[in-house]
Structures are given as C-alpha cells and as structure tokens.
Amino acid sequence: MNPGLTHPPKIHNFNAGPSILPASVFAEASAAILNFNNSGLSILEIGHRTPEFTSVMEEARSLVKEIMELDNDHEVLFLHGGATTQFMQVPMNLLDAKETAAYTDTGVWGTKAIREAKLFGKVDVVCTSKDKNYNYIPKDFAVPNDAKYLHITTNNTIYGTQWQSIPHTSNILVADMSSDIFSRPLNFNEFGLIYAGAQKNLGPAGTTLVIINKNITGKIKRNIPPIMDYQNHIRENSMLNTPPVFAVFVCMLTLRWLKKEGGIPEMEKRNLAKAELLYNEIDRNPLFTGTAATEDRSRMNASFVMQHPEMEKSFLSFASERGIYGIKGHRSVGGFRASMYNALPMQSVETLVQCMQAFENEVRNK
Ligand SMILES: *Cc1c(COP(=O)(O)O)cnc(C)c1O
C-alpha cells in the first residue's frame, strides 16, 4: 500500500483567508453535498425556502446569538458581497449626507472603508498609523460627540495588529471583525453594528455575517435600494433573496463545532497559547523579527520578517518541505504572515516553531 495514503502528509494551513476550518466541518459539508440530512438530495439543490433550509438559517442565526450572548435588540444576518460591500452598506444605511462619521485608519481595510463612507457623508479620520506602515494601533485620539458612529477594524489582517481593548465611546460603535470574530470574548452588545466576511474565522467565502442593533436602522432620509437596506433583511429573517445557501450551511457547521468545543472562552484560551508560542520564537530566534508593535500584536495574524531578507526565499521552501503552507506575507509588509484562526491546531504552530529552530541550526552549521 502506498504509505502516502496511510499517512497522508499533513498540511499546516496558515492561510490568511479563505483559511482553515475544522476537519469535522469539511467532512460534514462534503457528506451534505451528496446527501443532505438523509433527504437523498444535495444541499446544493434544495430550495432556500424549504423547511430544510430555513431551519439551517435559523440555527445559524440563533447559534451566533447564543455564542456571542447577544441581547434581543441585536439581529443576525447572513448577507452577500463580502466585508467590502459593508464598507458601502454601513454608511448608506447610517450616515446622512450632511452628517459626519468617525473612522480609524489602521490599515488597508480601514482605508477602503473610509473611501466608501466619503461617498455618502462626511468622514472624520480620528487617527491613523500610516506613518509607520500601520504597525501599531493609535492610542490617544478623540472622537467628536456628534459623530454619527465610530468605525474600527478590530484586527488588521495584513499588518498583524489588533485592538487589545475596544475604545469606549458614546457614539454608535461599528466594527469590521472579519479576521477576529469568535476569537475572543467581548461585550458584543456594546456594538451598534459588527460585520465579518465569513472566510477568515467562520466559514467559506460567499457570505458576510452582519450583527446589527435594530434601533440604529431607519434613522436617515436617503432612499436606499431595497437589497441594501438592513431593515428589509431583518424583516425577512435574512431571506430577502436567495441567500448563499451552502456558505451559510458551512458557517452553521462551524458554529456547532465552536459551541461544542467550549465557545469563545475556549477559543481565546487556545488562540492565546498558539500566539504566545509563535511570538516567543519570533522574539528568541535571531533570524526573525516581528513587524507589529509588541503591545498591539494580533493573536490571529503574526507578521514577521527575516534579519537577512535574502534568506526569506530559502526559509519559505524549507517550511513548505515540512508541510507548512500559506505563510508568505502580504505584499505590503513582505516577509511572512502566519494566520492562526480558531481551527488551526496547536500542532501546526509547534511545527512552524520547530521549523524556525531547525532553519536556525542549519544556518549556524553552514
Ligand atoms: C479580508 C478582509 C476584508 C475583505 O473581505 P471581503 O469579504 O473580501 O470583502 C475586510 N476587512 C478585513 C479586516 C479583512 O480581513
């Protein structure tokens, strides 16, 4: 027998997104493509208004509510269009042309959100870390009281920075949580609106989770195209048009897994342990340097470069020979980025750390 089949080479997937999901979710999702709930039908061919699918949508929405401990003012939607569509849909729904919204500029995604908000109203960029290629989170800044809302990107996927504490504000708080949702406990009810593309820490690409306090909708004068109006999606229980059926189904499977594993507190425990192991090695190993300010380091995405950039190519192939996949850094930072989402096992981080140590020994013995 081919030993490759009995012991398949394990791939350690550090992709930034789309990214790793629990192995059990892949297995259940595959089975449902062939035969969904013993119906003899594929999940891909059932109608979205059938009881079979509406129960999937309802379970997904109620698991989000339960896992995040949301109150009854907060509604859960699974929409189309990625986080990028939310860059526009948020100001379209919340910001009148004469009003001002406050935005924090902590990276590429925040910058894009700012650009889109300017199409709908006034934007006050209350802080930026652009001066240091976004390698830190700004600390001292003021938000005008009359700003309609404050927008933050809780985790900056590209630069590997993360807000360690959420700014307290009297304004409505809006957050792009695409790359750290479900990774740490927060008081989610403090937020007026949270959005996250599913493909980082929740499910496959193709759906966007939107959590919205229904009391902040319907307050502006603009005419909103019906498909863009949050109120319509709330009223139709996230079924205004055909939802991304399969993507929502896989999110539901991941949410079931998350709950079974112990919910957000357990995820945080694992994520802290993984991040600590990797950052300790980055700090200890003389060949590597972290790029983000230590106090702002992300638990989800660790960015690091090599002391001798000419070695980066050979480290990358050294790592890929050991089954390490997806660690090439984003072009705007260079070097490496290891994404450690909820589903990434500790064993993968251990393998990466051992690989960094083995590379150090090899360089030393040359
Ligand atoms: C990936 C990402 C986005 C873009 O998401 P899309 O679903 O591709 O539109 C936006 N914000 C953050 C923080 C991200 O990590």
GROMACS .gro file of C-alpha atoms and ligand atoms in nm:
model
  381
    1MET     CA    1   0.000   0.000   0.000
    2ASN     CA    2   0.120   0.349  -0.076
    3PRO     CA    3   0.246   0.487   0.258
    4GLY     CA    4   0.135   0.829   0.137
    5LEU     CA    5  -0.223   0.705   0.163
    6THR     CA    6  -0.196   0.553   0.509
    7HIS     CA    7  -0.003   0.852   0.643
    8PRO     CA    8  -0.111   1.143   0.430
    9PRO     CA    9   0.139   1.426   0.459
   10LYS     CA   10  -0.021   1.676   0.694
   11ILE     CA   11  -0.053   2.026   0.559
   12HIS     CA   12  -0.032   2.302   0.815
   13ASN     CA   13  -0.253   2.572   0.669
   14PHE     CA   14  -0.161   2.924   0.785
   15ASN     CA   15  -0.357   3.096   0.508
   16ALA     CA   16  -0.495   3.442   0.587
   17GLY     CA   17  -0.827   3.378   0.414
   18PRO     CA   18  -1.002   3.184   0.281
   19SER     CA   19  -0.850   2.973   0.552
   20ILE     CA   20  -0.856   2.659   0.758
   21LEU     CA   21  -1.184   2.525   0.901
   22PRO     CA   22  -1.228   2.232   1.140
   23ALA     CA   23  -1.166   1.895   0.973
   24SER     CA   24  -1.503   1.770   1.101
   25VAL     CA   25  -1.674   2.060   0.923
   26PHE     CA   26  -1.509   1.966   0.593
   27ALA     CA   27  -1.628   1.606   0.641
   28GLU     CA   28  -1.987   1.705   0.726
   29ALA     CA   29  -2.002   1.961   0.446
   30SER     CA   30  -1.880   1.701   0.195
   31ALA     CA   31  -2.138   1.448   0.309
   32ALA     CA   32  -2.418   1.705   0.275
   33ILE     CA   33  -2.321   1.779  -0.084
   34LEU     CA   34  -2.405   1.418  -0.166
   35ASN     CA   35  -2.696   1.360   0.072
   36PHE     CA   36  -2.828   1.636   0.295
   37ASN     CA   37  -2.987   1.509   0.618
   38ASN     CA   38  -3.074   1.175   0.454
   39SER     CA   39  -3.309   1.353   0.217
   40GLY     CA   40  -3.149   1.196  -0.090
   41LEU     CA   41  -3.087   1.550  -0.213
   42SER     CA   42  -2.771   1.758  -0.216
   43ILE     CA   43  -2.758   2.071  -0.001
   44LEU     CA   44  -2.676   2.241  -0.333
   45GLU     CA   45  -3.011   2.156  -0.491
   46ILE     CA   46  -3.268   2.228  -0.220
   47GLY     CA   47  -3.482   2.540  -0.226
   48HIS     CA   48  -3.386   2.814   0.015
   49ARG     CA   49  -3.748   2.847   0.134
   50THR     CA   50  -3.788   2.479   0.215
   51PRO     CA   51  -3.822   2.388   0.583
   52GLU     CA   52  -3.491   2.200   0.546
   53PHE     CA   53  -3.301   2.515   0.463
   54THR     CA   54  -3.493   2.766   0.672
   55SER     CA   55  -3.403   2.554   0.974
   56VAL     CA   56  -3.034   2.579   0.875
   57MET     CA   57  -3.059   2.957   0.852
   58GLU     CA   58  -3.245   2.979   1.183
   59GLU     CA   59  -2.995   2.754   1.359
   60ALA     CA   60  -2.701   2.956   1.223
   61ARG     CA   61  -2.857   3.283   1.335
   62SER     CA   62  -2.951   3.155   1.679
   63LEU     CA   63  -2.608   2.998   1.735
   64VAL     CA   64  -2.448   3.337   1.666
   65LYS     CA   65  -2.682   3.495   1.919
   66GLU     CA   66  -2.612   3.230   2.177
   67ILE     CA   67  -2.233   3.211   2.132
   68MET     CA   68  -2.195   3.591   2.134
   69GLU     CA   69  -2.452   3.634   2.413
   70LEU     CA   70  -2.644   3.894   2.213
   71ASP     CA   71  -2.947   4.074   2.353
   72ASN     CA   72  -3.280   4.096   2.174
   73ASP     CA   73  -3.201   4.431   2.013
   74HIS     CA   74  -2.927   4.267   1.806
   75GLU     CA   75  -3.025   4.097   1.482
   76VAL     CA   76  -2.810   3.845   1.296
   77LEU     CA   77  -2.792   3.846   0.917
   78PHE     CA   78  -2.602   3.640   0.662
   79LEU     CA   79  -2.559   3.863   0.357
   80HIS     CA   80  -2.377   3.856   0.024
   81GLY     CA   81  -2.094   4.070  -0.106
   82GLY     CA   82  -1.816   4.027   0.147
   83ALA     CA   83  -1.692   4.273   0.403
   84THR     CA   84  -1.618   4.504   0.111
   85THR     CA   85  -1.990   4.553   0.047
   86GLN     CA   86  -2.029   4.652   0.412
   87PHE     CA   87  -1.778   4.934   0.356
   88MET     CA   88  -2.055   5.092   0.148
   89GLN     CA   89  -2.370   4.945   0.306
   90VAL     CA   90  -2.284   5.077   0.652
   91PRO     CA   91  -2.264   5.448   0.556
   92MET     CA   92  -2.552   5.409   0.308
   93ASN     CA   93  -2.776   5.298   0.597
   94LEU     CA   94  -2.637   5.501   0.886
   95LEU     CA   95  -2.496   5.829   0.755
   96ASP     CA   96  -2.691   6.117   0.610
   97ALA     CA   97  -2.514   6.337   0.355
   98LYS     CA   98  -2.471   6.625   0.599
   99GLU     CA   99  -2.359   6.407   0.891
  100THR     CA  100  -2.008   6.308   0.994
  101ALA     CA  101  -1.881   5.961   1.081
  102ALA     CA  102  -1.554   5.897   1.268
  103TYR     CA  103  -1.315   5.640   1.121
  104THR     CA  104  -0.991   5.491   1.248
  105ASP     CA  105  -0.728   5.427   0.983
  106THR     CA  106  -0.534   5.120   1.094
  107GLY     CA  107  -0.464   4.955   0.760
  108VAL     CA  108  -0.573   4.881   0.407
  109TRP     CA  109  -0.921   4.765   0.506
  110GLY     CA  110  -0.989   5.069   0.720
  111THR     CA  111  -0.866   5.292   0.438
  112LYS     CA  112  -1.107   5.129   0.197
  113ALA     CA  113  -1.395   5.171   0.441
  114ILE     CA  114  -1.307   5.542   0.470
  115ARG     CA  115  -1.303   5.587   0.095
  116GLU     CA  116  -1.651   5.438   0.059
  117ALA     CA  117  -1.801   5.631   0.350
  118LYS     CA  118  -1.699   5.956   0.180
  119LEU     CA  119  -1.943   5.870  -0.099
  120PHE     CA  120  -2.232   5.906   0.148
  121GLY     CA  121  -2.143   6.171   0.404
  122LYS     CA  122  -1.859   6.345   0.582
  123VAL     CA  123  -1.573   6.146   0.729
  124ASP     CA  124  -1.351   6.246   1.019
  125VAL     CA  125  -1.040   6.026   1.027
  126VAL     CA  126  -0.977   6.046   1.402
  127CYS     CA  127  -0.646   5.856   1.400
  128THR     CA  128  -0.407   5.679   1.168
  129SER     CA  129  -0.098   5.462   1.197
  130LYS     CA  130   0.001   5.511   0.836
  131ASP     CA  131   0.322   5.689   0.943
  132LYS     CA  132   0.471   5.352   1.042
  133ASN     CA  133   0.316   5.133   0.774
  134TYR     CA  134   0.030   5.051   1.012
  135ASN     CA  135   0.247   4.852   1.252
  136TYR     CA  136   0.066   4.981   1.563
  137ILE     CA  137  -0.278   5.079   1.695
  138PRO     CA  138  -0.315   5.451   1.772
  139LYS     CA  139  -0.381   5.513   2.144
  140ASP     CA  140  -0.464   5.879   2.205
  141PHE     CA  141  -0.736   6.020   1.991
  142ALA     CA  142  -1.068   6.193   2.044
  143VAL     CA  143  -1.398   6.118   1.880
  144PRO     CA  144  -1.629   6.416   1.835
  145ASN     CA  145  -1.952   6.369   2.029
  146ASP     CA  146  -2.163   6.447   1.728
  147ALA     CA  147  -2.002   6.184   1.506
  148LYS     CA  148  -2.280   5.954   1.390
  149TYR     CA  149  -2.070   5.647   1.458
  150LEU     CA  150  -1.713   5.533   1.517
  151HIS     CA  151  -1.573   5.270   1.281
  152ILE     CA  152  -1.284   5.042   1.381
  153THR     CA  153  -1.115   4.739   1.225
  154THR     CA  154  -1.068   4.517   1.530
  155ASN     CA  155  -0.793   4.305   1.371
  156ASN     CA  156  -0.570   4.421   1.089
  157THR     CA  157  -0.520   4.101   0.894
  158ILE     CA  158  -0.239   4.231   0.675
  159TYR     CA  159  -0.023   4.405   0.938
  160GLY     CA  160  -0.087   4.170   1.229
  161THR     CA  161  -0.216   4.432   1.471
  162GLN     CA  162  -0.526   4.405   1.687
  163TRP     CA  163  -0.713   4.639   1.919
  164GLN     CA  164  -0.639   4.487   2.261
  165SER     CA  165  -0.922   4.686   2.412
  166ILE     CA  166  -1.218   4.832   2.235
  167PRO     CA  167  -1.241   5.213   2.257
  168HIS     CA  168  -1.522   5.329   2.483
  169THR     CA  169  -1.735   5.583   2.312
  170SER     CA  170  -2.075   5.741   2.341
  171ASN     CA  171  -2.105   5.713   1.963
  172ILE     CA  172  -2.251   5.413   1.788
  173LEU     CA  173  -1.967   5.164   1.755
  174VAL     CA  174  -1.924   4.990   1.418
  175ALA     CA  175  -1.661   4.720   1.374
  176ASP     CA  176  -1.512   4.525   1.089
  177MET     CA  177  -1.434   4.198   1.273
  178SER     CA  178  -1.363   3.996   0.959
  179SER     CA  179  -1.045   3.839   1.090
  180ASP     CA  180  -1.102   3.802   1.464
  181ILE     CA  181  -1.472   3.735   1.511
  182PHE     CA  182  -1.538   3.447   1.755
  183SER     CA  183  -1.172   3.453   1.864
  184ARG     CA  184  -1.206   3.637   2.197
  185PRO     CA  185  -1.484   3.739   2.433
  186LEU     CA  186  -1.600   4.100   2.406
  187ASN     CA  187  -1.918   4.270   2.513
  188PHE     CA  188  -2.072   4.239   2.168
  189ASN     CA  189  -2.387   4.418   2.279
  190GLU     CA  190  -2.180   4.737   2.304
  191PHE     CA  191  -2.160   4.743   1.926
  192GLY     CA  192  -2.422   4.902   1.704
  193LEU     CA  193  -2.302   4.701   1.407
  194ILE     CA  194  -2.047   4.424   1.355
  195TYR     CA  195  -1.961   4.275   1.018
  196ALA     CA  196  -1.730   3.997   0.911
  197GLY     CA  197  -1.661   3.820   0.583
  198ALA     CA  198  -1.702   3.454   0.674
  199GLN     CA  199  -1.387   3.328   0.507
  200LYS     CA  200  -1.139   3.410   0.784
  201ASN     CA  201  -1.269   3.253   1.101
  202LEU     CA  202  -1.624   3.133   1.039
  203GLY     CA  203  -1.683   2.953   0.711
  204PRO     CA  204  -1.622   2.956   0.338
  205ALA     CA  205  -1.614   3.264   0.120
  206GLY     CA  206  -1.955   3.375  -0.005
  207THR     CA  207  -2.136   3.513   0.295
  208THR     CA  208  -2.089   3.801   0.537
  209LEU     CA  209  -2.210   3.796   0.893
  210VAL     CA  210  -2.377   4.122   0.996
  211ILE     CA  211  -2.489   4.181   1.353
  212ILE     CA  212  -2.691   4.496   1.394
  213ASN     CA  213  -2.875   4.669   1.673
  214LYS     CA  214  -3.213   4.719   1.509
  215ASN     CA  215  -3.261   5.051   1.691
  216ILE     CA  216  -2.995   5.221   1.478
  217THR     CA  217  -3.170   5.146   1.147
  218GLY     CA  218  -3.426   5.360   0.969
  219LYS     CA  219  -3.291   5.690   1.100
  220ILE     CA  220  -3.180   5.857   0.778
  221LYS     CA  221  -3.351   6.033   0.489
  222ARG     CA  222  -3.174   5.872   0.194
  223ASN     CA  223  -3.361   5.635  -0.037
  224ILE     CA  224  -3.188   5.301  -0.008
  225PRO     CA  225  -3.215   5.030  -0.277
  226PRO     CA  226  -3.419   4.753  -0.110
  227ILE     CA  227  -3.141   4.492  -0.124
  228MET     CA  228  -2.906   4.735   0.052
  229ASP     CA  229  -3.148   4.825   0.333
  230TYR     CA  230  -3.073   4.637   0.656
  231GLN     CA  231  -3.436   4.681   0.766
  232ASN     CA  232  -3.558   4.464   0.479
  233HIS     CA  233  -3.311   4.189   0.563
  234ILE     CA  234  -3.414   4.198   0.928
  235ARG     CA  235  -3.784   4.183   0.838
  236GLU     CA  236  -3.729   3.890   0.601
  237ASN     CA  237  -3.518   3.693   0.851
  238SER     CA  238  -3.210   3.716   0.630
  239MET     CA  239  -3.404   3.565   0.337
  240LEU     CA  240  -3.479   3.874   0.129
  241ASN     CA  241  -3.346   3.698  -0.177
  242THR     CA  242  -3.171   3.364  -0.227
  243PRO     CA  243  -2.911   3.352   0.048
  244PRO     CA  244  -2.572   3.188  -0.011
  245VAL     CA  245  -2.717   2.854   0.092
  246PHE     CA  246  -2.403   2.643   0.106
  247ALA     CA  247  -2.188   2.911   0.269
  248VAL     CA  248  -2.449   2.962   0.543
  249PHE     CA  249  -2.473   2.587   0.593
  250VAL     CA  250  -2.097   2.554   0.642
  251CYS     CA  251  -2.099   2.852   0.882
  252MET     CA  252  -2.367   2.673   1.081
  253LEU     CA  253  -2.150   2.361   1.100
  254THR     CA  254  -1.855   2.570   1.222
  255LEU     CA  255  -2.076   2.738   1.482
  256ARG     CA  256  -2.194   2.399   1.608
  257TRP     CA  257  -1.830   2.293   1.635
  258LEU     CA  258  -1.740   2.614   1.817
  259LYS     CA  259  -2.017   2.568   2.072
  260LYS     CA  260  -1.927   2.204   2.130
  261GLU     CA  261  -1.561   2.290   2.184
  262GLY     CA  262  -1.649   2.535   2.461
  263GLY     CA  263  -1.742   2.856   2.283
  264ILE     CA  264  -1.549   3.180   2.262
  265PRO     CA  265  -1.372   3.150   2.602
  266GLU     CA  266  -1.217   2.820   2.493
  267MET     CA  267  -1.118   2.965   2.155
  268GLU     CA  268  -0.949   3.254   2.330
  269LYS     CA  269  -0.753   3.017   2.553
  270ARG     CA  270  -0.628   2.821   2.253
  271ASN     CA  271  -0.555   3.133   2.048
  272LEU     CA  272  -0.355   3.288   2.332
  273ALA     CA  273  -0.147   2.972   2.371
  274LYS     CA  274  -0.079   2.948   1.996
  275ALA     CA  275   0.012   3.316   1.964
  276GLU     CA  276   0.237   3.305   2.269
  277LEU     CA  277   0.429   3.007   2.136
  278LEU     CA  278   0.491   3.168   1.798
  279TYR     CA  279   0.574   3.519   1.922
  280ASN     CA  280   0.816   3.375   2.180
  281GLU     CA  281   1.003   3.204   1.899
  282ILE     CA  282   0.998   3.515   1.679
  283ASP     CA  283   1.148   3.711   1.971
  284ARG     CA  284   1.403   3.445   2.064
  285ASN     CA  285   1.523   3.341   1.720
  286PRO     CA  286   1.792   3.583   1.598
  287LEU     CA  287   1.695   3.520   1.235
  288PHE     CA  288   1.341   3.661   1.269
  289THR     CA  289   1.184   3.994   1.370
  290GLY     CA  290   0.818   4.070   1.436
  291THR     CA  291   0.683   4.368   1.241
  292ALA     CA  292   0.395   4.478   1.468
  293ALA     CA  293   0.440   4.680   1.789
  294THR     CA  294   0.463   4.423   2.069
  295GLU     CA  295   0.169   4.557   2.270
  296ASP     CA  296  -0.059   4.558   1.963
  297ARG     CA  297   0.027   4.216   1.827
  298SER     CA  298  -0.258   4.019   1.678
  299ARG     CA  299  -0.338   3.674   1.809
  300MET     CA  300  -0.479   3.588   1.470
  301ASN     CA  301  -0.214   3.700   1.221
  302ALA     CA  302   0.155   3.715   1.314
  303SER     CA  303   0.369   3.915   1.071
  304PHE     CA  304   0.745   3.873   1.075
  305VAL     CA  305   1.046   3.929   0.853
  306MET     CA  306   1.399   3.793   0.847
  307GLN     CA  307   1.708   3.980   0.964
  308HIS     CA  308   1.860   3.889   0.630
  309PRO     CA  309   1.583   3.932   0.371
  310GLU     CA  310   1.787   3.734   0.117
  311MET     CA  311   1.718   3.423   0.329
  312GLU     CA  312   1.339   3.454   0.302
  313LYS     CA  313   1.311   3.252  -0.014
  314SER     CA  314   1.505   2.960   0.125
  315PHE     CA  315   1.310   2.968   0.454
  316LEU     CA  316   0.987   2.958   0.258
  317SER     CA  317   1.091   2.645   0.071
  318PHE     CA  318   1.239   2.494   0.390
  319ALA     CA  319   0.898   2.544   0.553
  320SER     CA  320   0.699   2.411   0.260
  321GLU     CA  321   0.907   2.090   0.266
  322ARG     CA  322   0.771   2.046   0.618
  323GLY     CA  323   0.409   2.083   0.513
  324ILE     CA  324   0.381   2.448   0.617
  325TYR     CA  325   0.152   2.630   0.380
  326GLY     CA  326   0.033   2.988   0.335
  327ILE     CA  327   0.293   3.182   0.536
  328LYS     CA  328   0.408   3.421   0.266
  329GLY     CA  329   0.349   3.775   0.388
  330HIS     CA  330   0.117   4.023   0.219
  331ARG     CA  331   0.300   4.227  -0.042
  332SER     CA  332   0.257   4.550   0.156
  333VAL     CA  333   0.453   4.411   0.455
  334GLY     CA  334   0.670   4.142   0.295
  335GLY     CA  335   0.831   3.856   0.486
  336PHE     CA  336   0.590   3.614   0.647
  337ARG     CA  337   0.245   3.607   0.797
  338ALA     CA  338   0.118   3.311   0.996
  339SER     CA  339  -0.258   3.320   1.044
  340MET     CA  340  -0.373   3.125   1.348
  341TYR     CA  341  -0.751   3.118   1.326
  342ASN     CA  342  -0.970   2.916   1.564
  343ALA     CA  343  -0.950   2.596   1.360
  344LEU     CA  344  -0.570   2.592   1.333
  345PRO     CA  345  -0.442   2.321   1.569
  346MET     CA  346  -0.166   2.391   1.821
  347GLN     CA  347   0.032   2.117   1.649
  348SER     CA  348   0.062   2.334   1.337
  349VAL     CA  349   0.215   2.619   1.537
  350GLU     CA  350   0.451   2.374   1.706
  351THR     CA  351   0.557   2.251   1.363
  352LEU     CA  352   0.625   2.607   1.246
  353VAL     CA  353   0.828   2.686   1.558
  354GLN     CA  354   1.033   2.366   1.519
  355CYS     CA  355   1.089   2.459   1.156
  356MET     CA  356   1.219   2.805   1.254
  357GLN     CA  357   1.455   2.639   1.503
  358ALA     CA  358   1.575   2.382   1.251
  359PHE     CA  359   1.643   2.659   1.000
  360GLU     CA  360   1.842   2.849   1.261
  361ASN     CA  361   2.056   2.538   1.324
  362GLU     CA  362   2.110   2.485   0.956
  363VAL     CA  363   2.227   2.845   0.909
  364ARG     CA  364   2.455   2.818   1.210
  365ASN     CA  365   2.617   2.497   1.088
  366LYS     CA  366   2.687   2.627   0.741
  367LIG     C1  367  -1.042   4.005   0.435
  367LIG     C2  368  -1.087   4.129   0.497
  367LIG     C3  369  -1.177   4.216   0.432
  367LIG     C4  370  -1.228   4.192   0.292
  367LIG     O1  371  -1.325   4.095   0.294
  367LIG     P1  372  -1.407   4.055   0.161
  367LIG     O2  373  -1.501   3.954   0.214
  367LIG     O3  374  -1.306   4.001   0.064
  367LIG     O4  375  -1.472   4.176   0.108
  367LIG     C5  376  -1.219   4.329   0.501
  367LIG     N1  377  -1.175   4.355   0.625
  367LIG     C6  378  -1.088   4.275   0.689
  367LIG     C7  379  -1.043   4.311   0.827
  367LIG     C8  380  -1.041   4.159   0.628
  367LIG     O5  381  -0.956   4.078   0.692
   0.00000   0.00000   0.00000
